[in-house]
Amino acid sequence: MERIKLSIGEMQERKNRIIGLINKYSENCDHDGMMMMFDDKAMCIECAKAMRKDLFNITGH
């Protein structure tokens, strides 16, 4: 796998977008069942799966 070199600004932007995704999915999750935690934010498994698809668009893996 080839490594991609990113600038500090690009890494910070990705980090902010990932944190935004976690916040968006945890705030909008009002489901019951098994929960997952990300940075002290909880969401159900289904929301975590949906977030993973959006996360792929940011990270590429």
Tab-separated table of C-alpha atoms in Angstrom, residues 1-4 8 10-13 18-20 23-24 30 32 36 41-43 45-47 53-54 58-61:
chain	number	residue	atom	x	y	z
A	1	MET	CA	0.000	0.000	0.000
A	2	GLU	CA	1.382	3.367	-0.988
A	3	ARG	CA	1.655	5.990	1.724
A	4	ILE	CA	0.150	9.370	1.050
A	8	ILE	CA	-0.393	19.525	8.588
A	10	GLU	CA	-4.750	18.557	5.362
A	11	MET	CA	-4.384	16.272	8.379
A	12	GLN	CA	-6.130	18.813	10.621
A	13	GLU	CA	-8.960	19.159	8.096
A	18	ILE	CA	-13.957	12.862	11.276
A	19	ILE	CA	-14.836	14.518	14.605
A	20	GLY	CA	-17.774	16.213	12.865
A	23	ASN	CA	-20.719	14.208	16.523
A	24	LYS	CA	-23.364	14.161	13.767
A	30	ASP	CA	-31.917	7.774	19.228
A	32	ASP	CA	-32.021	1.280	21.340
A	36	MET	CA	-20.648	1.805	20.523
A	41	LYS	CA	-19.931	9.750	22.089
A	42	ALA	CA	-22.364	6.842	21.902
A	43	MET	CA	-24.266	5.533	18.895
A	45	ILE	CA	-24.355	-0.326	15.725
A	46	GLU	CA	-26.509	0.645	12.714
A	47	CYS	CA	-25.486	4.303	12.959
A	53	LYS	CA	-19.399	4.445	4.901
A	54	ASP	CA	-19.060	8.226	5.221
A	58	ILE	CA	-12.691	10.905	4.017
A	59	THR	CA	-9.926	8.394	4.702
A	60	GLY	CA	-10.098	6.079	1.697
A	61	HIS	CA	-9.954	2.949	3.882
